[in-house]
Short mmCIF file of C-alpha atoms in Angstrom, two decimals:
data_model
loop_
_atom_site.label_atom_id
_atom_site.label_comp_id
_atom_site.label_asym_id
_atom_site.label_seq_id
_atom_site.Cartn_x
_atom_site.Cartn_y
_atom_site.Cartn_z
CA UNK J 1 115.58 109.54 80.63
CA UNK J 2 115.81 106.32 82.16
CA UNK J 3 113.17 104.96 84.67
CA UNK J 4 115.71 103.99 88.15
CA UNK J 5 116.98 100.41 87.96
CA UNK J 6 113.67 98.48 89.14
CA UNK J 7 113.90 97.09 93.04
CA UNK J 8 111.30 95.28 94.83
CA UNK J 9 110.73 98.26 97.03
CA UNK J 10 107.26 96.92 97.58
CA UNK J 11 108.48 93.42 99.86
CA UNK J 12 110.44 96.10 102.18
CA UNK J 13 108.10 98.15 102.39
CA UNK J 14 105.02 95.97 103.28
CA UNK J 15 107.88 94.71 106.32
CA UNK J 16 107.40 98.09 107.38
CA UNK J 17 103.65 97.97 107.31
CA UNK J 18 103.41 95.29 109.47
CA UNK J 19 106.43 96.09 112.04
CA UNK J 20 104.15 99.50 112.00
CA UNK J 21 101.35 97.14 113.06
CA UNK J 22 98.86 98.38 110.58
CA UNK J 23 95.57 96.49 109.79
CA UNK J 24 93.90 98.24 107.44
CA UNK J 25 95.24 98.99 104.04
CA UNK J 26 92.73 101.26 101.73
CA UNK J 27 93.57 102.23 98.61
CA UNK J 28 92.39 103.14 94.87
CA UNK J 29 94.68 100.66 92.52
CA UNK J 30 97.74 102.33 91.02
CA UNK J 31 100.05 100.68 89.13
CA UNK J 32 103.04 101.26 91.37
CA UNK J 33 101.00 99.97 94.25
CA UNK J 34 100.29 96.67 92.44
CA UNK J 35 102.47 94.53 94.46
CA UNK J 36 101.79 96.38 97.68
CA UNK J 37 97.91 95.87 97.61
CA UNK J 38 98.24 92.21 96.62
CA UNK J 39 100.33 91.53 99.38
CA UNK J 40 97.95 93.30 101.82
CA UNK J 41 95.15 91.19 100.78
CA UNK J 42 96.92 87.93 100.77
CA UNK J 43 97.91 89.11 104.67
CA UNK J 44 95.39 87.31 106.98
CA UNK J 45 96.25 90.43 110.02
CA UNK J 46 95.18 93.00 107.20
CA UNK J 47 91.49 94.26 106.11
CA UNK J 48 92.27 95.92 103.10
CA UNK J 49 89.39 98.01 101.58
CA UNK J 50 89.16 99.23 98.34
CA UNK J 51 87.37 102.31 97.91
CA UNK J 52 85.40 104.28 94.94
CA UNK J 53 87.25 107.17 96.19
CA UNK J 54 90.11 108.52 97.56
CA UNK J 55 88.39 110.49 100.10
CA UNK J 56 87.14 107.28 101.52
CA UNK J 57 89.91 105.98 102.19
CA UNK J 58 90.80 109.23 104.53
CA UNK J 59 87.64 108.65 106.38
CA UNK J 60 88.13 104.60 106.95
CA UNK J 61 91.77 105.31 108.35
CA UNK J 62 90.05 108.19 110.70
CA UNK J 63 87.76 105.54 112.05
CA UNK J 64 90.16 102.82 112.47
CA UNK J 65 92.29 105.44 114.27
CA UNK J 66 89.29 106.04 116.50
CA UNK J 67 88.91 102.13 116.83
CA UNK J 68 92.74 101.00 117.87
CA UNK J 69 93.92 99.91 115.27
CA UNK J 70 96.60 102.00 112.35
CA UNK J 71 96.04 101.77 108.91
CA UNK J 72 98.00 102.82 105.62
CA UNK J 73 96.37 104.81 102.47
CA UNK J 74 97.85 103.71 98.98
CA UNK J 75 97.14 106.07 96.02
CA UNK J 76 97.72 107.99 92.86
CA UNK J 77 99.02 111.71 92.77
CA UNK J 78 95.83 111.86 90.66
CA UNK J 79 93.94 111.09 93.81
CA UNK J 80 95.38 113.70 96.22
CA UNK J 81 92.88 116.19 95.04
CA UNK J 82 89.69 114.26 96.31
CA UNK J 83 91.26 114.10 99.74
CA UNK J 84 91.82 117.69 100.65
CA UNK J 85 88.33 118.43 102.05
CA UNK J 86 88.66 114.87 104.47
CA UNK J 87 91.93 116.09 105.50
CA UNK J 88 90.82 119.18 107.56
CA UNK J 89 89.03 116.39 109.72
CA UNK J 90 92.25 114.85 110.51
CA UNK J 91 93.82 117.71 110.96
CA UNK J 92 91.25 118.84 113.53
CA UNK J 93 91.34 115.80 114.88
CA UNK J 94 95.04 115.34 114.60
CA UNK J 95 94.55 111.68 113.43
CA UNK J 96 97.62 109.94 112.77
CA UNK J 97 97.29 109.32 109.21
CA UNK J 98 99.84 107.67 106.71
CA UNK J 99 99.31 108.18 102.63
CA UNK J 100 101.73 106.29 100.24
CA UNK J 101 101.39 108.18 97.07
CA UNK J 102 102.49 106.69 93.42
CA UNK J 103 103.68 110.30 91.03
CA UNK J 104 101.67 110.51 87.96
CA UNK J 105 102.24 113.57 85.97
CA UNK J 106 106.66 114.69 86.26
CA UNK J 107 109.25 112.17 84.89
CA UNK J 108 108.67 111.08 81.44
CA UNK J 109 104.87 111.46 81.45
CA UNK J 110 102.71 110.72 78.19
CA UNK J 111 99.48 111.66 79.40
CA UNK J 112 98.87 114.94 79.36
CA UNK J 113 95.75 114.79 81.77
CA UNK J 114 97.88 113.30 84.28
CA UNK J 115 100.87 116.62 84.30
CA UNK J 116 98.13 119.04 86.35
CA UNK J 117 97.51 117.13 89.10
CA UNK J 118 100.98 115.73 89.93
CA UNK J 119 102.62 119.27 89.61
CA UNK J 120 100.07 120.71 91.98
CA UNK J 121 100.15 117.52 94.55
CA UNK J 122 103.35 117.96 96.72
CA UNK J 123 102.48 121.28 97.32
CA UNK J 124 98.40 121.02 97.81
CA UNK J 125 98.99 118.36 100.65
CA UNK J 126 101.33 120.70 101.99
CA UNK J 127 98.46 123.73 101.78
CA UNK J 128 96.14 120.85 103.44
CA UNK J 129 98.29 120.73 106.30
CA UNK J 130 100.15 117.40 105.99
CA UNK J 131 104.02 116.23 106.17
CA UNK J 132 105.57 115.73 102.47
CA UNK J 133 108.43 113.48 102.37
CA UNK J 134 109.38 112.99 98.65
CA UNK J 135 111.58 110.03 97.38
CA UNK J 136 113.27 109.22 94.32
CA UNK J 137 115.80 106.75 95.17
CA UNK J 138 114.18 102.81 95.14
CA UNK J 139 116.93 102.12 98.08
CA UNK J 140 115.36 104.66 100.04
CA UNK J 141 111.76 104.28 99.80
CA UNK J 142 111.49 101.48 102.65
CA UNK J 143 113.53 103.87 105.34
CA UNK J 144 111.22 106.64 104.32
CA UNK J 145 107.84 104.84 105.02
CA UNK J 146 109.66 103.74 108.29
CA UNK J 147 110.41 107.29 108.99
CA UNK J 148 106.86 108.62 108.14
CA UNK J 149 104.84 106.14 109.54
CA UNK J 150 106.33 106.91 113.27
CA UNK J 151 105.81 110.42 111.85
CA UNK J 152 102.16 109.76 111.96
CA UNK J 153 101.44 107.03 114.31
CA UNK J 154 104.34 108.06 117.01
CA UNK J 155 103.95 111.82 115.91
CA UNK J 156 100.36 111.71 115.63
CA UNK J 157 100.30 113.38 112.19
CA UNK J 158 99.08 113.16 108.76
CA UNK J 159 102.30 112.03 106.92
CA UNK J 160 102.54 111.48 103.02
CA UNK J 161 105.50 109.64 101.55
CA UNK J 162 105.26 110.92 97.33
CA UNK J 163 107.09 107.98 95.24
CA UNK J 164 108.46 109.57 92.67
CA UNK J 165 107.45 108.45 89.12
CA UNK J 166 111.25 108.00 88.02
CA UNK J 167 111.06 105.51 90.49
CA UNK J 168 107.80 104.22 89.72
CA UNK J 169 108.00 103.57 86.02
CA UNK J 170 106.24 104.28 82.95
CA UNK J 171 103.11 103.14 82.14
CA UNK J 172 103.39 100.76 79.11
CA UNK J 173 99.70 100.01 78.49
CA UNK J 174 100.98 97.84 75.48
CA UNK J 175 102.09 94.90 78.02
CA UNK W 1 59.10 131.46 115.27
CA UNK W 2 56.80 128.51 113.89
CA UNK W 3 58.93 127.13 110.95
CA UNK W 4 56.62 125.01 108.46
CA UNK W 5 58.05 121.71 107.35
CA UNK W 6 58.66 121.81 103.57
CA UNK W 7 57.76 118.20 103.19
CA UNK W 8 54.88 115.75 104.37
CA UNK W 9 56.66 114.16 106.67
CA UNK W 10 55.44 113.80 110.46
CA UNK W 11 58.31 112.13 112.67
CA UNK W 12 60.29 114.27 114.79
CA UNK W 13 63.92 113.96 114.09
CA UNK W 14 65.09 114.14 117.67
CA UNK W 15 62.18 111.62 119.18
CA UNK W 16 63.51 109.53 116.65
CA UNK W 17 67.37 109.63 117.26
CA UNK W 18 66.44 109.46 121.20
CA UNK W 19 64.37 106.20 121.20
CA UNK W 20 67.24 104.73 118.49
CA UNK W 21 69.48 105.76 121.36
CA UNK W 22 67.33 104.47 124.13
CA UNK W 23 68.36 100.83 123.21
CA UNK W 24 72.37 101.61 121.99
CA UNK W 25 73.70 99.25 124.79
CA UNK W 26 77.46 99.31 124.54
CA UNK W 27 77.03 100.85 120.53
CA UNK W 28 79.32 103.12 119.69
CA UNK W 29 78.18 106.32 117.72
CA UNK W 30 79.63 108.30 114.78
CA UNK W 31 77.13 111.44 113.65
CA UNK W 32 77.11 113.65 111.01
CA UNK W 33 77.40 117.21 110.63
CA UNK W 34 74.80 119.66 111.39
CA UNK W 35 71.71 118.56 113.16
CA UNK W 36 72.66 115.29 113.50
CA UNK W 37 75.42 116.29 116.15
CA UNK W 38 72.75 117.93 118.21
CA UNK W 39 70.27 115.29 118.01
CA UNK W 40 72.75 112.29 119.73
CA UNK W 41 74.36 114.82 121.42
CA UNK W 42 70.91 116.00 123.44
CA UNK W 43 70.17 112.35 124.22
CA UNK W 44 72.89 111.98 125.92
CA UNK W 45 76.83 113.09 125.60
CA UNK W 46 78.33 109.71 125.59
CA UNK W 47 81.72 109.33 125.44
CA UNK W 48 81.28 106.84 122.50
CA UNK W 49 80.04 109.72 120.64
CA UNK W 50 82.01 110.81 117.57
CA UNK W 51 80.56 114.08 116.36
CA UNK W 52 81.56 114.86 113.19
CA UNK W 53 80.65 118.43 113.37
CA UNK W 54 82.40 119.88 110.19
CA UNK W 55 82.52 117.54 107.15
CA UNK W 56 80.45 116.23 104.80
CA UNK W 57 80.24 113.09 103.30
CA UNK W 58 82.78 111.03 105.80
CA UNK W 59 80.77 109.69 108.55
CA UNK W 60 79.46 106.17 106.88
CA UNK W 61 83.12 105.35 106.19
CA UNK W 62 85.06 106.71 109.52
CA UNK W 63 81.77 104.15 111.20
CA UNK W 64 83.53 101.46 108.63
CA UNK W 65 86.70 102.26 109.99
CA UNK W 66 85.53 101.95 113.45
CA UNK W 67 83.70 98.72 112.55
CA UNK W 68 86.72 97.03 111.32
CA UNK W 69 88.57 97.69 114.57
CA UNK W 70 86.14 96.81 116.67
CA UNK W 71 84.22 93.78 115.06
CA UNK W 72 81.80 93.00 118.63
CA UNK W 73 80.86 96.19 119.18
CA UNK W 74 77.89 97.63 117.24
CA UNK W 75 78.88 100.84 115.14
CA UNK W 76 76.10 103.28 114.63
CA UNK W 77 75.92 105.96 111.94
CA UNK W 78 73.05 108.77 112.55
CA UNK W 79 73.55 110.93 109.87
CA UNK W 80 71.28 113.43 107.13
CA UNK W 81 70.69 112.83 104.05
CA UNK W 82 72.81 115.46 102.58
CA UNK W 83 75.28 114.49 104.48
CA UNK W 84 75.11 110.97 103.20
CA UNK W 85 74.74 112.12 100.11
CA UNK W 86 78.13 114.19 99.39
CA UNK W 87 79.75 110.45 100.58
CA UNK W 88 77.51 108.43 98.18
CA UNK W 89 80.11 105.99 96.72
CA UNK W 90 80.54 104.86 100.89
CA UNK W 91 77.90 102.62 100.17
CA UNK W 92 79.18 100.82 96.99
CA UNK W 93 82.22 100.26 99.30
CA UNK W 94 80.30 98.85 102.28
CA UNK W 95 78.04 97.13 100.48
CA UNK W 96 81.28 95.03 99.22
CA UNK W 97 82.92 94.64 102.71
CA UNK W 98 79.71 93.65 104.26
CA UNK W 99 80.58 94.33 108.13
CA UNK W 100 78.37 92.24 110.20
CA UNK W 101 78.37 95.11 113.10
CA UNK W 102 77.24 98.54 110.81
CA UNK W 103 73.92 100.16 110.84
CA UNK W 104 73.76 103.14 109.12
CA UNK W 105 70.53 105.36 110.04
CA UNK W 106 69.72 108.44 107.67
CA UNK W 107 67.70 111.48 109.38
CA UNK W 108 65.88 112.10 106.06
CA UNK W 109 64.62 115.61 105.98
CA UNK W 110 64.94 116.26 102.43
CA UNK W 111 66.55 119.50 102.89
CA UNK W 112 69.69 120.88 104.14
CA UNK W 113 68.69 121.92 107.18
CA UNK W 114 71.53 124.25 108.85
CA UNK W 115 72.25 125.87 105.14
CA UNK W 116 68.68 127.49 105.03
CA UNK W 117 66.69 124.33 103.98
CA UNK W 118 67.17 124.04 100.30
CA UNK W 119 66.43 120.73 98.48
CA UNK W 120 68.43 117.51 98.76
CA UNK W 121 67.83 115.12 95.40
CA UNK W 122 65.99 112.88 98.36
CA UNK W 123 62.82 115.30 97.82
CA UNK W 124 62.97 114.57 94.39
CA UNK W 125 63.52 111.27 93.24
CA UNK W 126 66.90 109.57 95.06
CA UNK W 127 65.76 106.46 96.30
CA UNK W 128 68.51 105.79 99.39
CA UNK W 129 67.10 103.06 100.52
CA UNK W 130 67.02 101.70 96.58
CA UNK W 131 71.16 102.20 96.82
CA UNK W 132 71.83 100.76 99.68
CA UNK W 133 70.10 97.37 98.66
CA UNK W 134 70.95 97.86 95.40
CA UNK W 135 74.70 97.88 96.84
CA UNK W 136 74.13 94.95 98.72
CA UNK W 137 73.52 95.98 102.52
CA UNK W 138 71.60 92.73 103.84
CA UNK W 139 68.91 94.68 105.66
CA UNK W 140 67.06 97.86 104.41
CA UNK W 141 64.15 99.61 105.48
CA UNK W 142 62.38 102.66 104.56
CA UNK W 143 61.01 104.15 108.12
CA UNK W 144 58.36 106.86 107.71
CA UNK W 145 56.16 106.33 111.30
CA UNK W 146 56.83 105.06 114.91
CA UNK W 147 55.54 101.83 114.69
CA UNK W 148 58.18 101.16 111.56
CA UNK W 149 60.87 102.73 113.59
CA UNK W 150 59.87 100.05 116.70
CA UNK W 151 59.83 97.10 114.11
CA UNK W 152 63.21 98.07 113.11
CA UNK W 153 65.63 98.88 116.32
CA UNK W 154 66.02 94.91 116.49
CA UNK W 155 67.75 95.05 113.31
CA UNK W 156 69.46 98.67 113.90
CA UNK W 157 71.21 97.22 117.20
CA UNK W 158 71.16 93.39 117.09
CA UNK W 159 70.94 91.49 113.57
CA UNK W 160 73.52 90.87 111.42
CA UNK W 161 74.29 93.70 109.24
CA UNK W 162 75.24 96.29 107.13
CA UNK W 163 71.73 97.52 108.07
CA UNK W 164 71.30 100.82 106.65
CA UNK W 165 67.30 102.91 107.00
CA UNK W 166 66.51 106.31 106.20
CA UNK W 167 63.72 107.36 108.37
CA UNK W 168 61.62 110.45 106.71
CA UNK W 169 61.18 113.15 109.10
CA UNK W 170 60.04 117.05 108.86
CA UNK W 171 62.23 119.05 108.18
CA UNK W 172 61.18 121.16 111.45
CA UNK W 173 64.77 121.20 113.74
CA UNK W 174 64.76 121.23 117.51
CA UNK W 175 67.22 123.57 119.43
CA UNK W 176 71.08 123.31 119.16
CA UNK W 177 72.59 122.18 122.20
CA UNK W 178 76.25 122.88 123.44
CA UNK W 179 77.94 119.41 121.97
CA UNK W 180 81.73 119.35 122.74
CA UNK W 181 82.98 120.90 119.33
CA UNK W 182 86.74 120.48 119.91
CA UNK W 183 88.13 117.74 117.19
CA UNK W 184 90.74 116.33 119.57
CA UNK W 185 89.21 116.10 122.73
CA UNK W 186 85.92 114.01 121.20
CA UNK W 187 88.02 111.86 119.12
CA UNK W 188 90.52 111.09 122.06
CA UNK W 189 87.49 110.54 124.40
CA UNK W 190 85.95 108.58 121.63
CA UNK W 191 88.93 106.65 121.16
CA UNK W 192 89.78 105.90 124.90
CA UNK W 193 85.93 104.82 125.71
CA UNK W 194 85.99 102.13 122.53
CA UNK W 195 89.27 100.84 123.11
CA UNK W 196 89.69 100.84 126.67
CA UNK W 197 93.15 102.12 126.02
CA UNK W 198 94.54 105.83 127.27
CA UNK W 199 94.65 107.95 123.84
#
């Protein structure tokens, strides 16, 4: 039951942040974002903005849309649920809109609290209208962002990359 | 019909979105849903008019959005309070960021207006204005006659910010007016006015 050998997926995947050109990065901490939200704060070209909410963060990447400029959403599985209502403005809208989503609740989970939400997540953003692409392979998780953010910003729709949490990692709240 | 207000209140809603308007300049706009749409709408159907028609509780942060992008340009929110409300934790997050170029205005007609006019909690104890300072927006102001409202469109369009008011008005509502409803076409307008760009 072994968590995938741990790669710095984050590095490569913050390259493909910025080749995407996004400037704002909004998210709701997750553990398996850590490295990704440090390096978008210590990144001069990038506003990142925390939020009390998911569904925030839905609404500040709507408006930056609407402003010029692309932006990335970082977030829990546990989070997807607060986000459904804000969608069906994007979809209306057809904002190009990019979510990078850490799995809580499948591969070795201890928290029972955690299992409803992630089993109902892949398929309540696809219900919501929005482009799942699931990955469970670290060597793949950079190529998928790349994919999904031309998906949305090329494509012009609302594109959600799930990071598996075999990939992730447990959490060990003893360390 | 004569509709009675169900609060005290005495400011017209619309008079008071149309003089904010009168002075926008190059401001863009981002409204909320309901009456709010048809109150900037009826002033005039600006291009840099995002009409939010259909959610609640997004407008104050897709105006954040919009505020990053464009830091010289002045981002306006007109909005209701229920509206507002359903978004609360918006202003926790502003309050943080503290963008220099944000005014959020809040129609406050204690009621939800297009549902039938049942209660907001503004009628009955929430203190708005109380958040937002409490959440850090440097300028706040509780607007509840015309002579406020003129002290304070300085400091809606032109001083540093996050400004944020909620100006108390009957709950009375003027006519609907035909506002462009389609999601794409005001967003791509929206978009091509503030940026300059082609969507």
């Amino acid at each position: 039951m072994a968590t995938k050998k741990k790669t710095d997926w984050s590095k490569d995947v913050f390259k493909v942040l910025k080749n995407a050109d996004v400037k704002q990065v909004a998210y709701v901490p997750d553990a398996g974002h850590t490295s990704l939200i440090k390096m978008a704060i210590a990144d001069n070209a990038i506003k990142p903005v925390s939020l009390t909410s998911e569904q925030e963060g839905v609404a500040v990447l709507s408006g930056a849309w609407l402003g010029g400029e692309a932006g990335a959403l970082l977030m829990q599985s546990s989070g997807v649920g607060n986000v459904i209502n804000m969608l069906g403005m994007a979809n209306e809208c057809r904002f190009p809109l990019l979510m990078l989503v850490t799995m809580r609740g499948e591969w070795g989970e201890f928290n029972p609290w955690q299992v409803p939400m992630g089993q109902a997540t892949e398929a309540v953003l696809e219900a919501a209208g929005v482009i799942v692409h699931r990955v469970d392979e670290p060597s793949e998780i950079a190529e998928t962002v790349e994919a999904a953010a031309r998906l949305a910003f090329e494509g012009g729709r609302m594109v959600a990359v799930l990071i598996g949490q075999r990939v992730v990692g447990f959490k060990d709240w003893t360390k | 019909m004569v509709v009675k207000s169900t609060n005290k209140y005495t400011l017209q809603r619309r008079k008071v979105v149309h003089r904010i308007l009168e002075d926008r300049g190059d401001a863009a706009v981002v409204t909320g849903i309901g009456n709010a749409v048809h109150d900037v709408a009826s002033a005039n159907d600006d291009p840099k008019n995002m009409y939010l028609a259909g959610i609640m509780g997004g407008a104050a942060m897709v105006a954040f959005g919009v505020a990053l992008a464009q830091p010289k340009r002045r981002i306006l929110v007109i909005t209701g309070d229920g509206e507002l409300l359903a978004g609360i934790g918006s202003l926790a997050t502003i309050g943080v960021e503290q963008p220099k170029n944000l005014s959020i205005i809040v129609i406050d007609n204690q009621a939800y207006g297009a549902t039938g006019n049942q209660h907001t909690h503004t009628g009955r104890g929430v203190d708005l204005v109380g958040i937002a300072a409490a959440s850090g927006f440097k300028k706040t102001a509780l607007i509840t006659t015309n002579a406020e409202l003129e002290a304070e469109l300085q400091h809606i369009h032109n001083q540093p910010g996050p400004y944020f008011a909620v100006v108390k008005v009957m709950s009375k509502t003027s006519p609907r007016i035909n506002a462009p409803k389609d999601g794409t076409y005001v967003s791509r307008r929206f978009r091509a006015a503030v940026t300059g760009e082609s969507a």
